[in-house]
């Protein structure tokens, strides 16, 4: 097969050379509300073509590589005094996979345990291409039964932060403590 990036022959969908040279994470921090932060590994412009692979059948392979280079390395260096749970936001499947579930799975470590299908929207709202006003008027209605846990929220991309804050609010209503959120890419960097 050909590498998606350089188009050279490769056994992986993104060759090792491109993984090393083009996909080194550049950590970004954004405060979403007072003392609550989102951390991203890439700017959206750096990996836009790879992020949009979530709409295609090969996207799971792309997200597994990106997660291994970013989320997995983060998990290897993360320490906490008790077990923390990673929760993918809105793990609806596209083309037989959920990109947030893939990202969350790569956080598995001694200190982080992924939980799946714990924060799903009951309504399907597509935010791509819409402004903050649209997002505020068309909120996602999240459901969860999870309670009294320490949580890291996981999503593929952050634009305005609306989705993350909505999920955070819903989980906090059930006594959960949201430590921070992790996203693959930040659209504002």
N, CA and C of each residue as an Amber inpcrd file, in Angstrom:
protein
   567
   0.8490000  -1.1740000   0.0000000   0.0000000   0.0000000   0.0000000
   0.8930000   1.2330000   0.0000000   0.2960000   2.3830000  -0.2500000
   1.0400000   3.6410000  -0.2550000   0.7780000   4.4180000   1.0310000
   1.8050000   5.0950000   1.4960000   1.6750000   5.9780000   2.6500000
   0.7490000   7.1270000   2.2870000  -0.2000000   7.4530000   3.1570000
  -1.1200000   8.5670000   2.9010000  -0.4100000   9.9080000   2.7810000
   0.7180000  10.0290000   3.4280000   1.4220000  11.3040000   3.4590000
   2.3920000  11.4880000   2.2930000   3.3570000  10.5750000   2.1490000
   4.4020000  10.7410000   1.1260000   4.1550000   9.9160000  -0.1290000
   3.2140000   8.9850000  -0.0750000   2.8340000   8.0970000  -1.1710000
   3.8980000   7.0730000  -1.5430000   4.9050000   6.8840000  -0.6850000
   5.8650000   5.8080000  -0.8920000   5.2380000   4.5010000  -0.4490000
   5.7650000   3.3890000  -0.9360000   5.2610000   2.0850000  -0.5260000
   5.5160000   1.8870000   0.9620000   4.5390000   1.2970000   1.6350000
   4.6320000   1.1270000   3.0710000   3.7610000  -0.0430000   3.5100000
   4.1620000  -0.6880000   4.6070000   3.3280000  -1.7350000   5.1880000
   2.2260000  -1.1290000   6.0510000   2.3950000   0.1290000   6.4480000
   1.3940000   0.8280000   7.2500000   0.7810000   1.9560000   6.4300000
  -0.3850000   2.3970000   6.8440000  -1.0850000   3.4450000   6.1100000
  -0.3320000   4.7860000   6.1620000   0.4720000   4.9670000   7.2090000
   1.4040000   6.1100000   7.3080000   2.7720000   5.4940000   7.6010000
   3.7280000   5.7030000   6.7200000   5.0280000   5.0480000   6.8640000
   5.7750000   5.5370000   8.1050000   6.7250000   4.7410000   8.5420000
   7.5120000   5.0680000   9.7450000   8.2490000   6.4020000   9.5900000
   8.7610000   6.6860000   8.4000000   9.4880000   7.9410000   8.1670000
   8.5660000   9.1390000   8.3760000   7.3710000   9.0940000   7.8280000
   6.4140000  10.1990000   8.0090000   5.9520000  10.2900000   9.4620000
   5.7930000   9.1370000  10.1190000   5.4180000   9.1570000  11.5340000
   6.4770000   9.8880000  12.3550000   7.7340000   9.6100000  12.0790000
   8.8280000  10.2290000  12.8320000   9.0490000  11.6850000  12.4550000
   8.9520000  11.9950000  11.1680000   9.3010000  13.3380000  10.6910000
   8.1420000  14.3300000  10.6940000   6.9250000  13.8380000  10.5170000
   5.7860000  14.7520000  10.3570000   4.7840000  14.7060000  11.5050000
   4.8290000  13.6560000  12.3010000   3.7780000  13.4810000  13.3080000
   4.2910000  13.5140000  14.7440000   5.3440000  14.2380000  14.9760000
   5.8080000  14.4360000  16.3490000   4.8350000  15.4010000  17.0230000
   4.2120000  14.9710000  18.1210000   3.2300000  15.8480000  18.7840000
   3.8410000  17.1680000  19.2610000   3.0440000  18.2150000  19.1560000
   3.4090000  19.5380000  19.6890000   2.3120000  19.9220000  20.6760000
   2.5470000  19.7040000  21.9300000   1.5480000  19.8260000  22.9980000
   0.9910000  21.2530000  23.1010000  -0.3450000  21.3720000  23.1630000
  -1.0140000  22.6670000  23.2870000  -1.9610000  22.6330000  24.4920000
  -2.0740000  23.7460000  25.1860000  -2.9290000  23.8520000  26.3770000
  -3.8940000  25.0110000  26.1760000  -5.1840000  24.7690000  26.4640000
  -6.1880000  25.8250000  26.3640000  -7.1130000  25.7690000  27.5690000
  -7.3110000  26.9050000  28.2140000  -8.2410000  26.9730000  29.3470000
  -9.6500000  27.1430000  28.7940000 -10.5400000  26.2110000  29.1400000
 -11.9190000  26.2550000  28.6530000 -12.8400000  26.9900000  29.6070000
 -12.5690000  26.8580000  30.8730000 -13.2280000  27.6360000  31.9150000
 -12.2420000  27.6930000  33.0720000 -12.5290000  28.4970000  34.0530000
 -11.5650000  28.7200000  35.1310000 -11.0270000  27.4070000  35.7000000
  -9.7180000  27.2360000  35.6040000  -8.9910000  26.0660000  36.1270000
  -9.3660000  24.7360000  35.4840000  -9.9750000  24.7670000  34.3080000
 -10.2460000  23.5420000  33.5550000  -9.6030000  23.6730000  32.1850000
  -8.7110000  22.7090000  31.8750000  -7.8930000  22.8120000  30.6740000
  -8.1100000  21.6510000  29.7170000  -7.9260000  21.9730000  28.4550000
  -7.8490000  20.9590000  27.4120000  -6.4100000  20.9340000  26.9130000
  -5.9120000  19.7150000  26.7050000  -4.5740000  19.5250000  26.1610000
  -4.7000000  18.8130000  24.8200000  -4.0350000  19.3590000  23.8140000
  -4.0550000  18.7730000  22.4690000  -2.6350000  18.4400000  22.0440000
  -2.5300000  17.4840000  21.1570000  -1.2190000  17.0280000  20.7080000
  -0.7830000  17.6420000  19.3830000  -1.7380000  18.1460000  18.6170000
  -1.4320000  18.7390000  17.3130000  -2.3400000  19.9410000  17.0860000
  -1.9230000  20.8170000  16.2050000  -2.8590000  21.8310000  15.7180000
  -3.6320000  21.1550000  14.5830000  -4.8600000  21.5550000  14.4100000
  -5.7080000  20.9510000  13.3810000  -5.0730000  21.0850000  12.0050000
  -4.4710000  22.2310000  11.7210000  -3.8710000  22.4560000  10.4050000
  -2.7310000  21.4750000  10.1160000  -2.0510000  20.9880000  11.1540000
  -0.9480000  20.0300000  10.9750000  -1.4410000  18.6730000  10.4710000
  -2.6380000  18.2700000  10.9100000  -3.0980000  16.9080000  10.6050000
  -4.5210000  16.8760000  10.0420000  -4.9500000  17.9640000   9.4430000
  -6.3310000  18.0570000   8.9440000  -6.7130000  16.8800000   8.0440000
  -5.8570000  16.5350000   7.0960000  -6.1750000  15.4250000   6.1860000
  -6.3050000  14.1050000   6.9300000  -5.5180000  13.9400000   7.9750000
  -5.5740000  12.6940000   8.7450000  -6.8050000  12.6500000   9.6470000
  -7.1640000  13.7880000  10.2350000  -8.3700000  13.8550000  11.0760000
  -9.6180000  13.5330000  10.2520000  -9.6870000  14.0400000   9.0470000
 -10.8800000  13.8060000   8.2160000 -10.9680000  12.3570000   7.7280000
  -9.9380000  11.5620000   7.9840000 -10.0180000  10.1430000   7.6210000
 -11.1020000   9.4330000   8.4330000 -11.5740000  10.0730000   9.5170000
 -12.6300000   9.4510000  10.3300000 -13.9060000   9.2250000   9.5270000
 -14.0320000   9.8890000   8.3930000 -15.2100000   9.7340000   7.5470000
 -15.0460000   8.6220000   6.5110000 -13.9240000   7.9130000   6.5410000
 -13.6370000   6.8950000   5.5390000 -13.3030000   5.5590000   6.1950000
 -13.3690000   4.4930000   5.4240000 -13.1660000   3.1460000   5.9410000
 -11.7790000   2.9290000   6.5230000 -10.7820000   3.6560000   6.0780000
  -9.4110000   3.4690000   6.5590000  -9.0850000   4.3290000   7.7800000
 -10.0180000   5.1060000   8.2620000  -9.7800000   6.0390000   9.3600000
  -9.3380000   5.3850000  10.6570000  -9.8220000   4.1760000  10.9270000
  -9.4110000   3.5090000  12.1670000  -7.9100000   3.2640000  12.1910000
  -7.3210000   2.9190000  11.0620000  -5.8690000   2.6930000  11.0070000
  -5.1120000   3.9940000  11.2250000  -5.6190000   5.0780000  10.6620000
  -4.9880000   6.3910000  10.8460000  -5.0750000   6.8130000  12.3120000
  -6.2440000   6.6770000  12.9180000  -6.4230000   7.0860000  14.3080000
  -5.6100000   6.2190000  15.2660000  -5.4440000   4.9480000  14.9560000
  -4.6000000   4.0980000  15.7950000  -3.1480000   4.5670000  15.7790000
  -2.6500000   4.9770000  14.6220000  -1.2790000   5.4850000  14.5350000
  -1.1550000   6.8030000  15.2920000  -2.0860000   7.7240000  15.0560000
  -2.0440000   9.0140000  15.7500000  -2.1440000   8.8350000  17.2560000
  -3.0120000   7.9330000  17.6980000  -3.1850000   7.6860000  19.1370000
  -1.9340000   7.0730000  19.7490000  -1.2870000   6.1990000  19.0200000
  -0.0580000   5.5720000  19.5190000   1.0500000   6.6200000  19.6860000
   1.1160000   7.5680000  18.7610000   2.1540000   8.6010000  18.8090000
   1.8820000   9.6800000  19.8560000   0.6530000   9.8180000  20.2740000
   0.2970000  10.9140000  21.1900000  -0.3140000  10.4150000  22.4980000
  -1.5050000   9.8780000  22.4590000  -2.2170000   9.4530000  23.6640000
  -1.4510000   8.3680000  24.4240000  -0.9010000   7.4050000  23.7020000
  -0.1760000   6.3200000  24.3630000   1.0830000   6.8490000  25.0590000
   1.7970000   7.7500000  24.4110000   2.9940000   8.3330000  25.0350000
   2.6130000   9.1650000  26.2560000   1.4960000   9.8910000  26.1630000
   1.0040000  10.6510000  27.3090000   0.7360000   9.7090000  28.4840000
   0.0270000   8.6140000  28.2150000  -0.3380000   7.6570000  29.2670000
   0.8890000   7.0430000  29.9290000   1.9340000   6.8230000  29.1620000
   3.1630000   6.2420000  29.7080000   3.8320000   7.1740000  30.7160000
   3.5820000   8.4610000  30.5980000   4.2140000   9.4510000  31.4760000
   3.2670000  10.0180000  32.5360000   2.0040000   9.6080000  32.5130000
   1.0010000  10.1330000  33.4350000   1.0060000   9.3210000  34.7260000
   1.0600000  10.0190000  35.8330000   0.9700000   9.3680000  37.1430000
  -0.0790000  10.0930000  37.9740000  -0.7660000   9.3220000  38.7950000
  -1.7880000   9.8900000  39.6600000  -1.8600000   9.0270000  40.9110000
  -2.4100000   9.5720000  41.9850000  -2.4350000   8.8290000  43.2510000
  -3.5730000   7.8100000  43.3420000  -4.4210000   7.7810000  42.3520000
  -5.4880000   6.7780000  42.2940000  -5.8660000   6.5390000  40.8410000
  -6.6810000   5.5320000  40.6040000  -7.0950000   5.1940000  39.2490000
  -7.9840000   6.2900000  38.6680000  -7.7150000   6.6380000  37.4210000
  -8.4780000   7.6390000  36.6740000  -9.0960000   6.9300000  35.4730000
 -10.2730000   7.3750000  35.0610000 -10.9700000   6.7600000  33.9340000
 -10.9640000   7.7040000  32.7360000 -10.6710000   7.1460000  31.5640000
 -10.7740000   7.9520000  30.3380000 -12.1190000   7.6440000  29.6910000
 -12.7980000   8.7140000  29.3020000 -14.1300000   8.6000000  28.7140000
 -14.1240000   9.3150000  27.3670000 -14.3720000   8.5740000  26.3040000
 -14.5170000   9.1830000  24.9780000 -15.8580000   9.8680000  24.8830000
 -15.8520000  11.0790000  24.3900000 -17.0920000  11.8310000  24.2410000
 -17.8230000  11.3570000  22.9950000 -19.0690000  10.9610000  23.1840000
 -19.9690000  10.6170000  22.0950000 -19.3720000   9.5710000  21.1570000
 -19.2380000   8.3600000  21.6440000 -18.5920000   7.2830000  20.8920000
 -19.4950000   6.6400000  19.8480000 -20.1710000   7.4550000  19.0430000
 -20.9410000   6.9070000  17.9270000 -19.9710000   6.4110000  16.8710000
 -20.3210000   5.3270000  16.2080000 -19.4250000   4.7620000  15.2180000
 -19.6730000   5.3410000  13.8370000 -18.5690000   5.5160000  13.1320000
 -18.6070000   5.9010000  11.7190000 -17.7800000   4.8530000  10.9970000
 -18.3260000   4.2510000   9.9520000 -17.5940000   3.2410000   9.1950000
 -17.0380000   2.1550000  10.1110000 -17.8580000   1.7110000  11.0500000
 -17.5490000   0.5950000  11.9320000 -16.5200000   0.8940000  13.0280000
 -16.2160000   2.1560000  13.3100000 -15.3040000   2.4680000  14.4090000
 -15.6690000   3.8220000  15.0110000 -15.2300000   4.0240000  16.2440000
 -15.3960000   5.2990000  16.9290000 -14.0050000   5.8680000  17.1730000
 -13.7350000   7.0340000  16.6270000 -12.4040000   7.6210000  16.7900000
 -12.1210000   7.9580000  18.2530000 -13.1200000   8.3780000  19.0190000
 -12.8640000   8.7060000  20.4250000 -12.5890000   7.4420000  21.2510000
 -13.2170000   6.3290000  20.8910000 -12.9330000   5.0640000  21.5810000
 -11.5000000   4.6070000  21.2900000 -11.0420000   4.7880000  20.0670000
  -9.6620000   4.4310000  19.7120000  -8.6880000   5.2720000  20.5260000
  -8.9310000   6.5750000  20.5980000  -8.0460000   7.4640000  21.3450000
  -8.0260000   7.0800000  22.8230000  -9.1950000   6.8440000  23.3900000
  -9.3060000   6.4910000  24.8090000  -8.6010000   5.1680000  25.1030000
  -8.7290000   4.2120000  24.2070000  -8.0940000   2.8980000  24.4000000
  -6.5790000   3.0260000  24.5370000  -5.9950000   3.9730000  23.8190000
  -4.5400000   4.1510000  23.8630000  -4.0670000   4.8730000  25.1290000
  -4.9860000   5.2620000  25.9910000  -4.6180000   5.8410000  27.2850000
  -4.4560000   4.7830000  28.3720000  -4.7910000   3.5480000  28.0620000
  -4.7430000   2.4850000  29.0680000  -3.3390000   2.3810000  29.6610000
  -3.2930000   2.4310000  30.9910000  -2.0180000   2.3350000  31.7060000
  -2.2930000   1.9030000  33.1440000  -1.2620000   1.9160000  33.9460000
  -1.3880000   1.5830000  35.3620000  -2.3280000   2.5640000  36.0690000
  -2.3760000   3.8100000  35.5840000  -3.1470000   4.8690000  36.2490000
  -4.4380000   5.2500000  35.5190000  -4.5940000   4.7830000  34.2840000
  -5.7670000   5.1670000  33.4920000  -6.4720000   3.9190000  32.9560000
  -7.7720000   3.8570000  33.2000000  -8.5880000   2.7630000  32.6790000
  -9.6530000   3.3480000  31.7420000  -9.6420000   2.9720000  30.4710000
 -10.6820000   3.4440000  29.5600000 -12.0330000   2.7810000  29.8660000
 -13.0790000   3.5670000  29.8180000 -14.4440000   3.0560000  29.8890000
 -15.1470000   3.4930000  28.6110000 -15.9910000   2.6500000  28.0750000
 -16.5990000   2.9310000  26.7730000 -18.1060000   3.1320000  26.8830000
 -18.6300000   3.9130000  25.9450000 -20.0740000   4.1960000  25.8530000
 -20.6380000   4.7610000  27.1520000 -19.9070000   5.6640000  27.7780000
 -20.3210000   6.2360000  29.0560000 -20.8250000   7.6660000  28.9530000
 -20.6640000   8.2870000  27.7960000 -21.0920000   9.6830000  27.6290000
 -21.5150000   9.8880000  26.1770000 -22.7230000   9.4430000  25.8750000
 -23.2140000   9.5120000  24.5010000 -24.3400000  10.5330000  24.3870000
 -24.3470000  11.1950000  23.2560000 -25.4240000  12.1520000  22.9740000
 -26.6680000  11.3880000  22.5280000 -27.8160000  11.8480000  22.9970000
 -29.0720000  11.2220000  22.5880000 -29.6030000  11.8570000  21.3120000
 -29.0140000  12.9830000  20.9390000 -29.3860000  13.6330000  19.6810000
 -28.1150000  13.7800000  18.8310000 -28.2600000  13.6460000  17.5400000
 -27.1090000  13.7610000  16.6380000 -27.1000000  15.1790000  16.0670000
 -26.0850000  15.9370000  16.4720000 -25.9060000  17.3080000  15.9780000
 -24.5280000  17.3780000  15.3630000 -24.4700000  17.8140000  14.1100000
 -23.1720000  17.9540000  13.4420000 -22.7420000  19.4080000  13.5150000
 -21.5880000  19.6340000  14.1390000 -21.0790000  20.9900000  14.3330000
 -20.1250000  21.4410000  13.2410000 -19.6250000  20.5230000  12.4330000
 -18.6290000  20.8790000  11.4130000 -19.1400000  22.0150000  10.5310000
 -18.3420000  23.0730000  10.4480000 -18.6780000  24.2080000   9.5950000
 -19.6100000  25.2300000  10.2220000 -20.0500000  24.9980000  11.4560000
 -20.9720000  25.9270000  12.1140000 -20.2430000  26.7620000  13.1600000
 -20.7840000  27.9420000  13.4270000 -20.1660000  28.8630000  14.3830000
 -20.6320000  28.5770000  15.8140000 -20.0760000  29.3490000  16.7440000
 -20.3730000  29.1730000  18.1660000 -21.8580000  29.3770000  18.4590000
 -22.4960000  30.3380000  17.8190000 -23.9310000  30.5740000  18.0420000
 -24.7490000  29.3290000  17.7250000 -24.4570000  28.7020000  16.5950000
 -25.1590000  27.4760000  16.2060000 -24.9460000  26.3980000  17.2600000
 -23.7010000  26.2770000  17.7250000 -23.3670000  25.2580000  18.7200000
 -24.1210000  25.5000000  20.0240000 -24.2370000  26.7710000  20.4200000
 -24.9470000  27.0970000  21.6620000 -26.4440000  26.8370000  21.5420000
 -27.0130000  27.0780000  20.3550000 -28.4430000  26.8740000  20.1480000
 -28.8020000  25.4000000  19.9610000 -27.8350000  24.6010000  19.5520000
 -28.0820000  23.1910000  19.2470000 -27.1820000  22.2980000  20.0970000
 -27.4040000  22.3220000  21.3780000 -26.5610000  21.5640000  22.3030000
 -26.8100000  20.0720000  22.1670000 -25.7480000  19.3370000  22.4090000
 -25.8800000  17.8860000  22.4650000 -26.4520000  17.5190000  23.8250000
 -27.3090000  16.5370000  23.8350000 -27.9170000  16.0810000  25.0820000
 -27.2490000  14.7730000  25.4760000 -26.2820000  14.8900000  26.3920000
 -25.5170000  13.7260000  26.8180000 -26.2330000  12.9540000  27.9100000
 -26.0480000  11.6420000  27.8750000 -26.5510000  10.7730000  28.9260000
 -25.3880000   9.9880000  29.5030000 -25.4370000   9.7570000  30.8070000
 -24.4310000   8.9310000  31.4670000 -25.0150000   8.3330000  32.7330000
 -24.5330000   7.1590000  33.0810000 -24.9050000   6.5320000  34.3510000
 -23.6980000   6.4610000  35.2660000 -22.5570000   6.9060000  34.7770000
 -21.3020000   6.8680000  35.5200000 -21.3480000   7.8640000  36.6750000
 -20.8830000   7.4400000  37.8460000 -20.8940000   8.3680000  38.9790000
 -19.6670000   8.1680000  39.8740000 -19.3070000   9.2600000  40.5350000
 -18.2460000   9.2890000  41.5550000 -16.8910000   8.7510000  41.0730000
 -16.4800000   9.1700000  39.8820000 -15.1990000   8.7600000  39.3190000
 -14.3530000   9.9980000  39.0050000 -13.0500000   9.7980000  38.9200000
 -12.1280000  10.8220000  38.4280000 -11.9280000  10.5180000  36.9510000
 -12.1350000  11.5460000  36.1180000 -12.2510000  11.3050000  34.6750000
 -11.3540000  12.2370000  33.8580000 -10.8160000  11.6740000  32.7800000
 -10.1850000  12.4360000  31.7070000 -11.1260000  12.3140000  30.5170000
 -11.6060000  13.4320000  30.0010000 -12.4670000  13.4150000  28.8200000
 -11.6080000  13.3500000  27.5670000 -12.0780000  12.6270000  26.5590000
 -11.3230000  12.4240000  25.3210000 -12.1850000  12.7700000  24.1150000
 -11.6170000  13.5500000  23.2000000 -12.2880000  13.8570000  21.9330000
 -11.2320000  13.9750000  20.8400000 -11.6620000  13.9430000  19.5980000
 -10.6750000  14.0110000  18.5130000 -10.2210000  15.4350000  18.2170000
 -11.1320000  16.3870000  18.3000000 -10.7830000  17.7630000  17.9600000
 -11.5380000  18.7280000  18.8640000 -10.9100000  19.8280000  19.1850000
 -11.5730000  20.8960000  19.9240000 -11.6160000  22.1210000  19.0270000
 -12.8030000  22.6960000  18.9150000 -12.9680000  23.9370000  18.1480000
 -13.3180000  25.0420000  19.1350000 -14.5570000  25.0530000  19.6080000
 -14.9800000  26.0750000  20.5760000 -14.8950000  25.5700000  22.0190000
 -14.9080000  24.2710000  22.2070000 -14.9100000  23.6850000  23.5500000
 -16.3090000  23.3870000  24.0570000 -17.3120000  23.7210000  23.2830000
 -18.7050000  23.5450000  23.6990000 -19.0310000  22.0910000  24.0360000
 -18.6590000  21.1690000  23.1760000 -18.9730000  19.7550000  23.3900000
 -18.3200000  19.2420000  24.6700000 -17.0560000  19.5690000  24.8550000
 -16.3330000  19.1180000  26.0470000 -16.9910000  19.6620000  27.3140000
 -17.3410000  20.9370000  27.3010000 -17.9540000  21.5410000  28.4950000
 -19.3450000  20.9800000  28.7700000 -20.0940000  20.6580000  27.7180000
 -21.4060000  20.0370000  27.9110000 -21.2550000  18.6530000  28.5440000
 -20.3060000  17.8640000  28.0360000 -20.0660000  16.5220000  28.5950000
 -19.5820000  16.6400000  30.0410000 -18.7020000  17.5710000  30.3030000
 -18.1750000  17.8000000  31.6520000 -19.3120000  18.1090000  32.6260000
 -20.1790000  19.0150000  32.2200000 -21.2990000  19.4220000  33.0770000
 -22.2140000  18.2320000  33.4010000 -22.5010000  17.4310000  32.4000000
 -23.3790000  16.2700000  32.6090000 -22.7370000  15.2610000  33.5680000
 -21.4530000  14.9910000  33.3700000 -20.7510000  14.0380000  34.2330000
 -20.6130000  14.5610000  35.6630000 -20.3780000  15.8650000  35.8130000
 -20.2570000  16.4490000  37.1530000 -21.5750000  16.3880000  37.9210000
 -22.6970000  16.4440000  37.2180000 -24.0050000  16.3390000  37.8840000
 -24.1810000  14.9910000  38.5790000 -23.4000000  14.0150000  38.1700000
 -23.4780000  12.6760000  38.7690000 -22.3390000  12.4360000  39.7560000
 -21.6870000  13.5060000  40.1910000 -20.6540000  13.3960000  41.2180000
 -19.2700000  13.0430000  40.7130000 -19.0590000  13.0750000  39.4100000
 -17.7460000  12.7900000  38.8450000 -16.8660000  14.0270000  38.9100000
 -15.5670000  13.8230000  38.9950000 -14.6000000  14.9180000  38.9500000
 -13.8420000  14.8300000  37.6280000 -13.9700000  15.8590000  36.8040000
 -13.3020000  15.8780000  35.5090000 -11.9710000  16.5860000  35.6970000
 -10.8770000  15.8510000  35.5310000  -9.5430000  16.3970000  35.7640000
  -9.1300000  17.3590000  34.6570000  -9.3410000  16.9500000  33.4020000
  -9.0140000  17.7450000  32.2230000  -9.5290000  16.9890000  31.0090000
  -9.3790000  17.5910000  29.8330000  -9.7280000  16.8830000  28.6080000
  -8.5040000  16.7970000  27.7050000  -8.4860000  15.7450000  26.9020000
  -7.4230000  15.5190000  25.9220000  -8.0490000  15.4310000  24.5450000
  -7.4770000  16.1320000  23.5930000  -7.9190000  16.0270000  22.2200000
  -6.7140000  15.8010000  21.3250000  -6.9550000  15.1760000  20.2220000
  -5.8940000  14.9470000  19.2530000  -5.4480000  16.2800000  18.6590000
  -6.4170000  17.1250000  18.2870000  -6.0790000  18.3820000  17.6080000
  -6.8900000  19.5500000  18.1310000  -6.2920000  20.7350000  18.0370000
  -6.9420000  21.9900000  18.4230000  -7.0940000  22.8440000  17.1680000
  -8.3250000  23.2080000  16.8470000  -8.5960000  23.9830000  15.6340000
  -8.1990000  25.4530000  15.7790000  -7.9550000  25.8970000  16.9900000
  -7.6170000  27.3230000  17.1920000  -6.1290000  27.5790000  17.3320000
  -5.3140000  26.5660000  17.1730000  -3.8590000  26.7450000  17.3030000
  -3.2690000  26.9430000  15.9180000
